[in-house]
Short mmCIF file of C-alpha atoms in Angstrom, two decimals:
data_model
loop_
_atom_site.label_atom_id
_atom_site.label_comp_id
_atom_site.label_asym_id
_atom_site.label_seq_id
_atom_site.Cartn_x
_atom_site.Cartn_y
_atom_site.Cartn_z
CA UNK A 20 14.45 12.35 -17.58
CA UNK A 21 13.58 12.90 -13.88
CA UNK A 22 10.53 11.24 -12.80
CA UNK A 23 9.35 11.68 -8.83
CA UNK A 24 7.66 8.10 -8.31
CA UNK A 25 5.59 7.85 -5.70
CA UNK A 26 4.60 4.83 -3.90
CA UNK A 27 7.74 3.64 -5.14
CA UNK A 28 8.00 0.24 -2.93
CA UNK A 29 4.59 -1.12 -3.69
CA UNK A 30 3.57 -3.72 -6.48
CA UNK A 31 3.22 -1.29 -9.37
CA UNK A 32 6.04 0.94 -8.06
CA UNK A 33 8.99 -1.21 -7.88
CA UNK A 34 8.10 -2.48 -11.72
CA UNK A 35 8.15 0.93 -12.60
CA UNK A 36 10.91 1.96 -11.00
CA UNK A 37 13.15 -0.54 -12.00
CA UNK A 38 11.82 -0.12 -15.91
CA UNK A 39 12.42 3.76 -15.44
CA UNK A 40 15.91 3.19 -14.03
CA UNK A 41 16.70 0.56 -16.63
CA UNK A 42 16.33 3.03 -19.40
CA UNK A 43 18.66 5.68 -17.45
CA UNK A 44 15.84 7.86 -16.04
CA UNK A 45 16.63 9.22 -12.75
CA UNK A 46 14.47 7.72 -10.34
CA UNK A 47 13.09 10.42 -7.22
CA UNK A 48 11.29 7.49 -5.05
CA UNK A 49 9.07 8.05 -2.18
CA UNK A 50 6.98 5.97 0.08
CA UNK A 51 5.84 5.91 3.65
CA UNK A 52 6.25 2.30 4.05
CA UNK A 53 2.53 2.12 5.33
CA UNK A 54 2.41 -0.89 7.56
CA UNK A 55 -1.14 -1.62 5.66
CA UNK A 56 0.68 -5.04 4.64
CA UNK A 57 4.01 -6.49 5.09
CA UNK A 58 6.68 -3.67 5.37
CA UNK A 59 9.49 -6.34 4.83
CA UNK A 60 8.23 -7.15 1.52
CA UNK A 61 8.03 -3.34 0.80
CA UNK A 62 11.67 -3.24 1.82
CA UNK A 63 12.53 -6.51 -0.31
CA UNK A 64 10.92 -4.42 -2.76
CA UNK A 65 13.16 -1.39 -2.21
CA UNK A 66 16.30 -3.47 -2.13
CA UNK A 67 15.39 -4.28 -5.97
CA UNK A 68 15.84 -0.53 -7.07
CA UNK A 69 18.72 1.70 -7.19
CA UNK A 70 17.26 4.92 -6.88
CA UNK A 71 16.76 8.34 -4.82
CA UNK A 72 14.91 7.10 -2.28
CA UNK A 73 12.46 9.29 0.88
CA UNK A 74 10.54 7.97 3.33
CA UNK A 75 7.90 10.60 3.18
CA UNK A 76 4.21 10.49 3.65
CA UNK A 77 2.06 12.46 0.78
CA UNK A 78 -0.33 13.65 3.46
CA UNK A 79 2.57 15.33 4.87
CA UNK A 80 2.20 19.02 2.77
CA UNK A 81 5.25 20.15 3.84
CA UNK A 82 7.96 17.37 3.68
CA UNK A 83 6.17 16.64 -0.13
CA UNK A 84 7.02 20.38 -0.98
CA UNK A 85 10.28 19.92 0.52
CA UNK A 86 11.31 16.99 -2.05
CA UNK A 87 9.66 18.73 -4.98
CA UNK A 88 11.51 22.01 -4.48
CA UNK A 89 14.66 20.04 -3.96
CA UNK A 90 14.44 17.68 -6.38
CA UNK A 91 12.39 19.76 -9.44
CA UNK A 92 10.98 16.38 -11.26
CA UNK A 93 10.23 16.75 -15.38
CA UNK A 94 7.56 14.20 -14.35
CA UNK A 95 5.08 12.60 -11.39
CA UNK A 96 4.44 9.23 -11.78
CA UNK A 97 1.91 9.39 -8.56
CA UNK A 98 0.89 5.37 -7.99
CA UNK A 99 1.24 5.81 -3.77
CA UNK A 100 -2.48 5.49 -2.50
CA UNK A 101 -4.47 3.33 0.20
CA UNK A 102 -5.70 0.94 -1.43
CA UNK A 103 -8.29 -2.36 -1.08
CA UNK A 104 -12.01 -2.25 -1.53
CA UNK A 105 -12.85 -4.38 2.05
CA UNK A 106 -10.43 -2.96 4.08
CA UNK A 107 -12.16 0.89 2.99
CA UNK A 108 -15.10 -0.60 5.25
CA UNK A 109 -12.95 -0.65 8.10
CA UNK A 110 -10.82 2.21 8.30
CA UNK A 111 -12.11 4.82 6.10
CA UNK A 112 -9.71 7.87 7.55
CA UNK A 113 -6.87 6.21 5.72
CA UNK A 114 -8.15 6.47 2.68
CA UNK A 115 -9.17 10.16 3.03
CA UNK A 116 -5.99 10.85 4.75
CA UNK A 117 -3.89 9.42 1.90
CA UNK A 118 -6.23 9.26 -1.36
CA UNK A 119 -8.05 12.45 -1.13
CA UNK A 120 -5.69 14.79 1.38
CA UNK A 121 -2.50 13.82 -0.01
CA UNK A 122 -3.40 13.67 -3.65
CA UNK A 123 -4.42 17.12 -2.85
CA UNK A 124 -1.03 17.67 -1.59
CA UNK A 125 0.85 16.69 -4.79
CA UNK A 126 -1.43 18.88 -7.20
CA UNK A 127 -0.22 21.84 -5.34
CA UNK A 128 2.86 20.76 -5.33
CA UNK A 129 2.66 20.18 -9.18
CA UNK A 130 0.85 23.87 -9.81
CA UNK A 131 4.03 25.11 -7.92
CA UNK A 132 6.66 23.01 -10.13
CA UNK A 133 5.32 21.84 -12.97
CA UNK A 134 6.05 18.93 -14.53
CA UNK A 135 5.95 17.80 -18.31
CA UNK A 136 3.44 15.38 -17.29
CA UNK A 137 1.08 14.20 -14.47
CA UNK A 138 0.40 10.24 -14.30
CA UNK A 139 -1.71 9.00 -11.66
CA UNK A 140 -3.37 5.73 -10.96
CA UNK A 141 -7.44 5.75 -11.24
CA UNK A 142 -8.86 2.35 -10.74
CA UNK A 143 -11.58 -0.01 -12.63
CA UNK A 144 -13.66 0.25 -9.27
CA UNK A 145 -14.66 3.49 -10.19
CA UNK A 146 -17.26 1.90 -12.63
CA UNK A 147 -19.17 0.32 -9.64
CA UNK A 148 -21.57 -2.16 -10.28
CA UNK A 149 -22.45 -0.64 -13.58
CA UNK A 150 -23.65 -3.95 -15.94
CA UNK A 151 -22.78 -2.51 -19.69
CA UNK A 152 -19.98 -4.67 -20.44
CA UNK A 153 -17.19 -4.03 -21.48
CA UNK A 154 -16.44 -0.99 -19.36
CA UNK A 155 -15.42 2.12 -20.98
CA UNK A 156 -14.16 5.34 -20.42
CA UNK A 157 -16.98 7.21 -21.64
CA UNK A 158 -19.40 5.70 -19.52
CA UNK A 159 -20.63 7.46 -16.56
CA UNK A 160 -18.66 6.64 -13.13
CA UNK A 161 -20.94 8.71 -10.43
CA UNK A 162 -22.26 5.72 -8.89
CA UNK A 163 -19.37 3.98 -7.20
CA UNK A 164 -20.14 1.27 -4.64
CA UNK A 165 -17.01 1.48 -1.71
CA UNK A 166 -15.37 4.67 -0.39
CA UNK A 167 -11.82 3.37 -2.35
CA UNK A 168 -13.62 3.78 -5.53
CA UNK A 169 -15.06 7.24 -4.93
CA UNK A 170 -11.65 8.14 -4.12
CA UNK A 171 -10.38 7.26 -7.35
CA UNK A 172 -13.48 8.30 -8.56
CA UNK A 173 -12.61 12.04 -6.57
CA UNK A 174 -9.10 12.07 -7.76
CA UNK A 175 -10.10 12.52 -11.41
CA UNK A 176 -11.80 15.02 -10.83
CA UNK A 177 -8.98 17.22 -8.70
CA UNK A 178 -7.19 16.99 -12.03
CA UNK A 179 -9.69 18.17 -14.07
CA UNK A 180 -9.92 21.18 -12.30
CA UNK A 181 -5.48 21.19 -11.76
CA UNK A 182 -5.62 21.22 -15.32
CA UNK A 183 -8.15 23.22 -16.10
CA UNK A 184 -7.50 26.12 -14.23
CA UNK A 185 -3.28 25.47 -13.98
CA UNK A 186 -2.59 23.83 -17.24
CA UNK A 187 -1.42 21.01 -15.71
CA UNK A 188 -0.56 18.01 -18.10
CA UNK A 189 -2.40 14.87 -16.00
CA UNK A 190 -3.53 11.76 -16.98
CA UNK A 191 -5.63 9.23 -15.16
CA UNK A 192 -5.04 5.27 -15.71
CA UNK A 193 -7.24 3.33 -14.59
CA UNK A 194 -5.87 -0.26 -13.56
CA UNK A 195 -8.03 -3.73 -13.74
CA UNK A 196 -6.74 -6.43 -11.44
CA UNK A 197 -2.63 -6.52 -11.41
CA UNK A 198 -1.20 -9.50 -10.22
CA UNK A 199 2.48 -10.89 -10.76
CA UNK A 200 5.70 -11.51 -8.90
CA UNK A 201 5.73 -8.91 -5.86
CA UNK A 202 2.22 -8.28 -5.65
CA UNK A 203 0.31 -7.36 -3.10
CA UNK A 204 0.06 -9.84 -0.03
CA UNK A 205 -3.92 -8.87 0.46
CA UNK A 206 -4.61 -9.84 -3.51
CA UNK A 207 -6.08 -13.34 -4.23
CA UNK A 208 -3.04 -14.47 -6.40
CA UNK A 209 -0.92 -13.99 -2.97
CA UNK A 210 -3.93 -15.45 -1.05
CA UNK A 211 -4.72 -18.00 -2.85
CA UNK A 212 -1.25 -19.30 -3.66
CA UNK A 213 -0.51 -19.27 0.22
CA UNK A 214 -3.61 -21.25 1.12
CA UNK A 215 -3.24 -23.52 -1.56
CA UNK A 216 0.17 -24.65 -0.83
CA UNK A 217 -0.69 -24.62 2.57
CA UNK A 218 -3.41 -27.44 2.11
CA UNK A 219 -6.04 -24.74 3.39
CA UNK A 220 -9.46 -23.62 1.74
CA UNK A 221 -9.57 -20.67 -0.13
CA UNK A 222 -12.57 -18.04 0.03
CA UNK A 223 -14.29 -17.90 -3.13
CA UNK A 224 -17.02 -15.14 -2.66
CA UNK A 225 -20.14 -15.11 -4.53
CA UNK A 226 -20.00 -18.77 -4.83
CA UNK A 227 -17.77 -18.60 -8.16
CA UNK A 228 -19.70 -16.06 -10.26
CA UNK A 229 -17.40 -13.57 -10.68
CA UNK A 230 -15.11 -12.16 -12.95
CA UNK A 231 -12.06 -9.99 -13.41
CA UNK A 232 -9.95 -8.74 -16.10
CA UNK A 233 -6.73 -10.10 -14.62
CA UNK A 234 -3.92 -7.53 -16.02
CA UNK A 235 -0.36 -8.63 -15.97
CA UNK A 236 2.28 -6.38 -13.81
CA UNK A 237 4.73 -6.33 -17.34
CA UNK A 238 1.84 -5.13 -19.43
CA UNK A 239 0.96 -2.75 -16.61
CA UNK A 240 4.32 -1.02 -16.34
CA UNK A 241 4.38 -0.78 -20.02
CA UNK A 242 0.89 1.04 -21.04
CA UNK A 243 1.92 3.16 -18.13
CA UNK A 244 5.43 4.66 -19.20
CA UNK A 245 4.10 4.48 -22.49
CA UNK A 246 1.79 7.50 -21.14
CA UNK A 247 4.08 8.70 -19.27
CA UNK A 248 6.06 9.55 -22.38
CA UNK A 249 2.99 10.91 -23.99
CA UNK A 250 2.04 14.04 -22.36
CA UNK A 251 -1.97 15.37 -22.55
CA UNK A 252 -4.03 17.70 -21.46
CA UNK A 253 -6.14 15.83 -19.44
CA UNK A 254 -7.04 12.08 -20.43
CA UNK A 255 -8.24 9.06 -18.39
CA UNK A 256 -7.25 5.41 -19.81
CA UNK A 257 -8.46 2.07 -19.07
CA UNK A 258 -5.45 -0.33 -18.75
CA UNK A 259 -6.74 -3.61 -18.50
CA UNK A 260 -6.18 -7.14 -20.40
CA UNK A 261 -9.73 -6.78 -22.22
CA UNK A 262 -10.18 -10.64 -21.52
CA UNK A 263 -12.25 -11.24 -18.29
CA UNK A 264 -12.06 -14.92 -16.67
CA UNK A 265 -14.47 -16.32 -14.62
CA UNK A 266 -12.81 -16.93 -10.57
CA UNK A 267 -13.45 -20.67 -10.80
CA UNK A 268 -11.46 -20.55 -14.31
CA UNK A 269 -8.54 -18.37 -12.55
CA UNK A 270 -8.86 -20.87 -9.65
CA UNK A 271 -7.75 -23.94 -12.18
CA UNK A 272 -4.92 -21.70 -13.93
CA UNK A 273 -3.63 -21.01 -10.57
CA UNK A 274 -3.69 -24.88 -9.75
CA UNK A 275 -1.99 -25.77 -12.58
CA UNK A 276 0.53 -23.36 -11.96
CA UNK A 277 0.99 -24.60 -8.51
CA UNK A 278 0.86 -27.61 -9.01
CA UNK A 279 -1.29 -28.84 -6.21
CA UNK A 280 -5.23 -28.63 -6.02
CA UNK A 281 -7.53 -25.98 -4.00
CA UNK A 282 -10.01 -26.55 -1.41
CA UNK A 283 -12.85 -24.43 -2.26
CA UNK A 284 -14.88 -22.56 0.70
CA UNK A 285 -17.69 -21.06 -1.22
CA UNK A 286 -18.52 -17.39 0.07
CA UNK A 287 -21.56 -15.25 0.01
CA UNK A 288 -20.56 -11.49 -2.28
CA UNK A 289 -18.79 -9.43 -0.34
CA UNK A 290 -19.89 -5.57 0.57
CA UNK A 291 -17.99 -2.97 -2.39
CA UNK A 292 -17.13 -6.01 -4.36
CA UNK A 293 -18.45 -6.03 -8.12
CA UNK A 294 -19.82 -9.19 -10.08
CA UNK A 295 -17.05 -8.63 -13.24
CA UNK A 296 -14.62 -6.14 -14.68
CA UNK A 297 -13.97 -5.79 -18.25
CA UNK A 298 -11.56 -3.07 -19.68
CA UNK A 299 -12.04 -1.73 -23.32
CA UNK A 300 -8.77 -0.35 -23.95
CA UNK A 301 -9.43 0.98 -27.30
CA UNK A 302 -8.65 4.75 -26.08
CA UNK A 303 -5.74 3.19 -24.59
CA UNK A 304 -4.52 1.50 -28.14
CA UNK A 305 -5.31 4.65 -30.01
CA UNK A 306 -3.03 6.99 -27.54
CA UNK A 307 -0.02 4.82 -27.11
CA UNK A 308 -0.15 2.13 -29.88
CA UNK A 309 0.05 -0.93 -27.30
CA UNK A 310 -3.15 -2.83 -24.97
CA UNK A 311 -2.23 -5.33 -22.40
CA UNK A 312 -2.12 -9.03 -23.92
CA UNK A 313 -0.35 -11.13 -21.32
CA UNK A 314 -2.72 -14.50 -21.33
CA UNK A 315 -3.66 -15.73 -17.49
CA UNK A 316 -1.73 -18.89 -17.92
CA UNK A 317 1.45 -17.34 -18.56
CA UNK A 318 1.35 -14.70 -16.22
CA UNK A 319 0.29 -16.87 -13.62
CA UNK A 320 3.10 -18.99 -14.36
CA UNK A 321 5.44 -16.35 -13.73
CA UNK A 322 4.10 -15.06 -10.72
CA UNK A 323 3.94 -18.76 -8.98
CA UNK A 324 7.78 -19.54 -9.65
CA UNK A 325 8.46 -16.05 -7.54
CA UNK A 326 6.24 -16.85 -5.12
CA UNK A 327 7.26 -20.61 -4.23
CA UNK A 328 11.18 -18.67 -4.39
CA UNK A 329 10.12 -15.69 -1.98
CA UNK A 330 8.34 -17.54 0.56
CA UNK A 331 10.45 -20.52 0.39
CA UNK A 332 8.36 -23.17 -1.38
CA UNK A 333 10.50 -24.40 -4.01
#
């Protein structure tokens, strides 16, 4: 199978990718290798993959038409997208440029050639600060509380209407809180491993009382090729681990996984941030037969022996 992949050298990407190629899909990558973090580790990234690779910008209509005319994918796995709640306070054109403009750009491009199936990546922040735990995908998501979310929020609703009136095949997923080896440097696992190895404080914002359904990257690739393969109409899926953990909890697995103690600067809540996440994934479960599962410990585990390797810890 041919699958375009785009955002191909971020976190979720390169797992993808290189679980695509593994299986003998041809892998169509692009990415424009946004400078938004560390473009080295986007290139370490790349380095990882053997596949068909573009530098190309999905804002850019007409050099994303080019590579879909040329290249004719069976499916989109579309995962490129600005992304960060905080940093959506302080540039807001990127994410209009790139989550609303160029997501635009790809459902033409898919009512032009279209593909078996349509998988884009959503995000649990479209639920906002909504208290009915756990979150669901029947719930309603019209009151998100940063411009990232409403994004997301917007992007499920362009295909709606791509499939509605185009019959495109598209299917929303969205993610809760990926971490693992390669993730993103402006995540707390990469944050908070730094500073902690470092011997410097960490932020903890909203003095501790938070919580997040921490969702590890193998489960992550998984439930989403597992949709991939499984085209509908038009679906949205939460893909989460369904087992929230309070920060100050996560803070101790990520110790012990270190090896080494924190230093705790306590924070006041952050503007666009939400108290806890939760993911029911029983839609999920019922559609592909699998729900994330990967406990904190172990995952955490994983990601802190790549991290002390990358950065030159060990």
């Amino acid at each position: 199978m041919k699958v375009l992949l785009t955002g191909v050298a971020g976190f979720i990407g390169m797992h993808c990718a290189q679980r695509l190629s593994a299986r003998g899909d041809e892998v169509v990558g692009i990415d424009n290798l946004s400078p938004y973090y560390s473009v080295d580790l986007k290139r370490d990234r790349l380095k990882q993959l053997r596949i068909d690779f573009h530098e190309v910008d999905i804002a850019d209509s007409a050099s994303l038409a080019s590579i879909f005319e040329k290249t004719k994918p069976e499916t989109v796995l579309h995962l490129a997208a600005q992304a960060g709640v905080r940093y959506s306070l302080e540039n807001p054109a990127s994410y209009v440029q790139t989550n609303l403009v160029g997501f635009a750009n790809l459902l033409e491009c898919c009512r032009r050639h279209p593909p078996r199936h349509l998988v884009y990546a959503s995000s649990s922040s479209v639920y906002g600060s909504n208290p009915e735990l756990p979150w669901s995908e029947s719930q309603n998501v019209d009151h998100p509380v940063s411009l990232y979310a409403a994004t997301k929020k917007s992007n499920e609703l362009m295909a709606h209407v791509y499939s509605h009136l185009f019959g495109l095949h598209a299917t929303g997923l969205r993610y809760f809180t990926v971490y693992g080896p390669w993730g993103r440097p402006d995540m707390s696992p990469m944050l908070f491993a730094r500073a902690i190895l470092d011997g410097r404080p960490i932020q903890v914002f909203n003095h501790g009382e938070m919580q997040r359904d921490f969702t590890y990257i193998d489960d992550i690739v998984e439930g989403t090729i597992r949709v991939l393969d499984q085209p509908a109409r038009y679906a949205v899926y939460n893909i989460g681990n369904h087992q929230p953990v309070a920060l100050l909890d996560y803070i101790a697995a990520m110790e012990a996984a270190l090896g080494k103690k924190a230093q705790l600067e306590m924070k006041p809540m952050q503007p666009g941030d939400v108290k806890a996440t939760y993911a029911d994934t029983t839609a999920l479960a019922d559609a592909v037969g699998f729900a994330p599962a990967t406990p904190l410990d172990q995952g955490l585990q994983r990601f802190a022996e790549w991290f002390k390797r990358y950065y030159g810890y060990a």
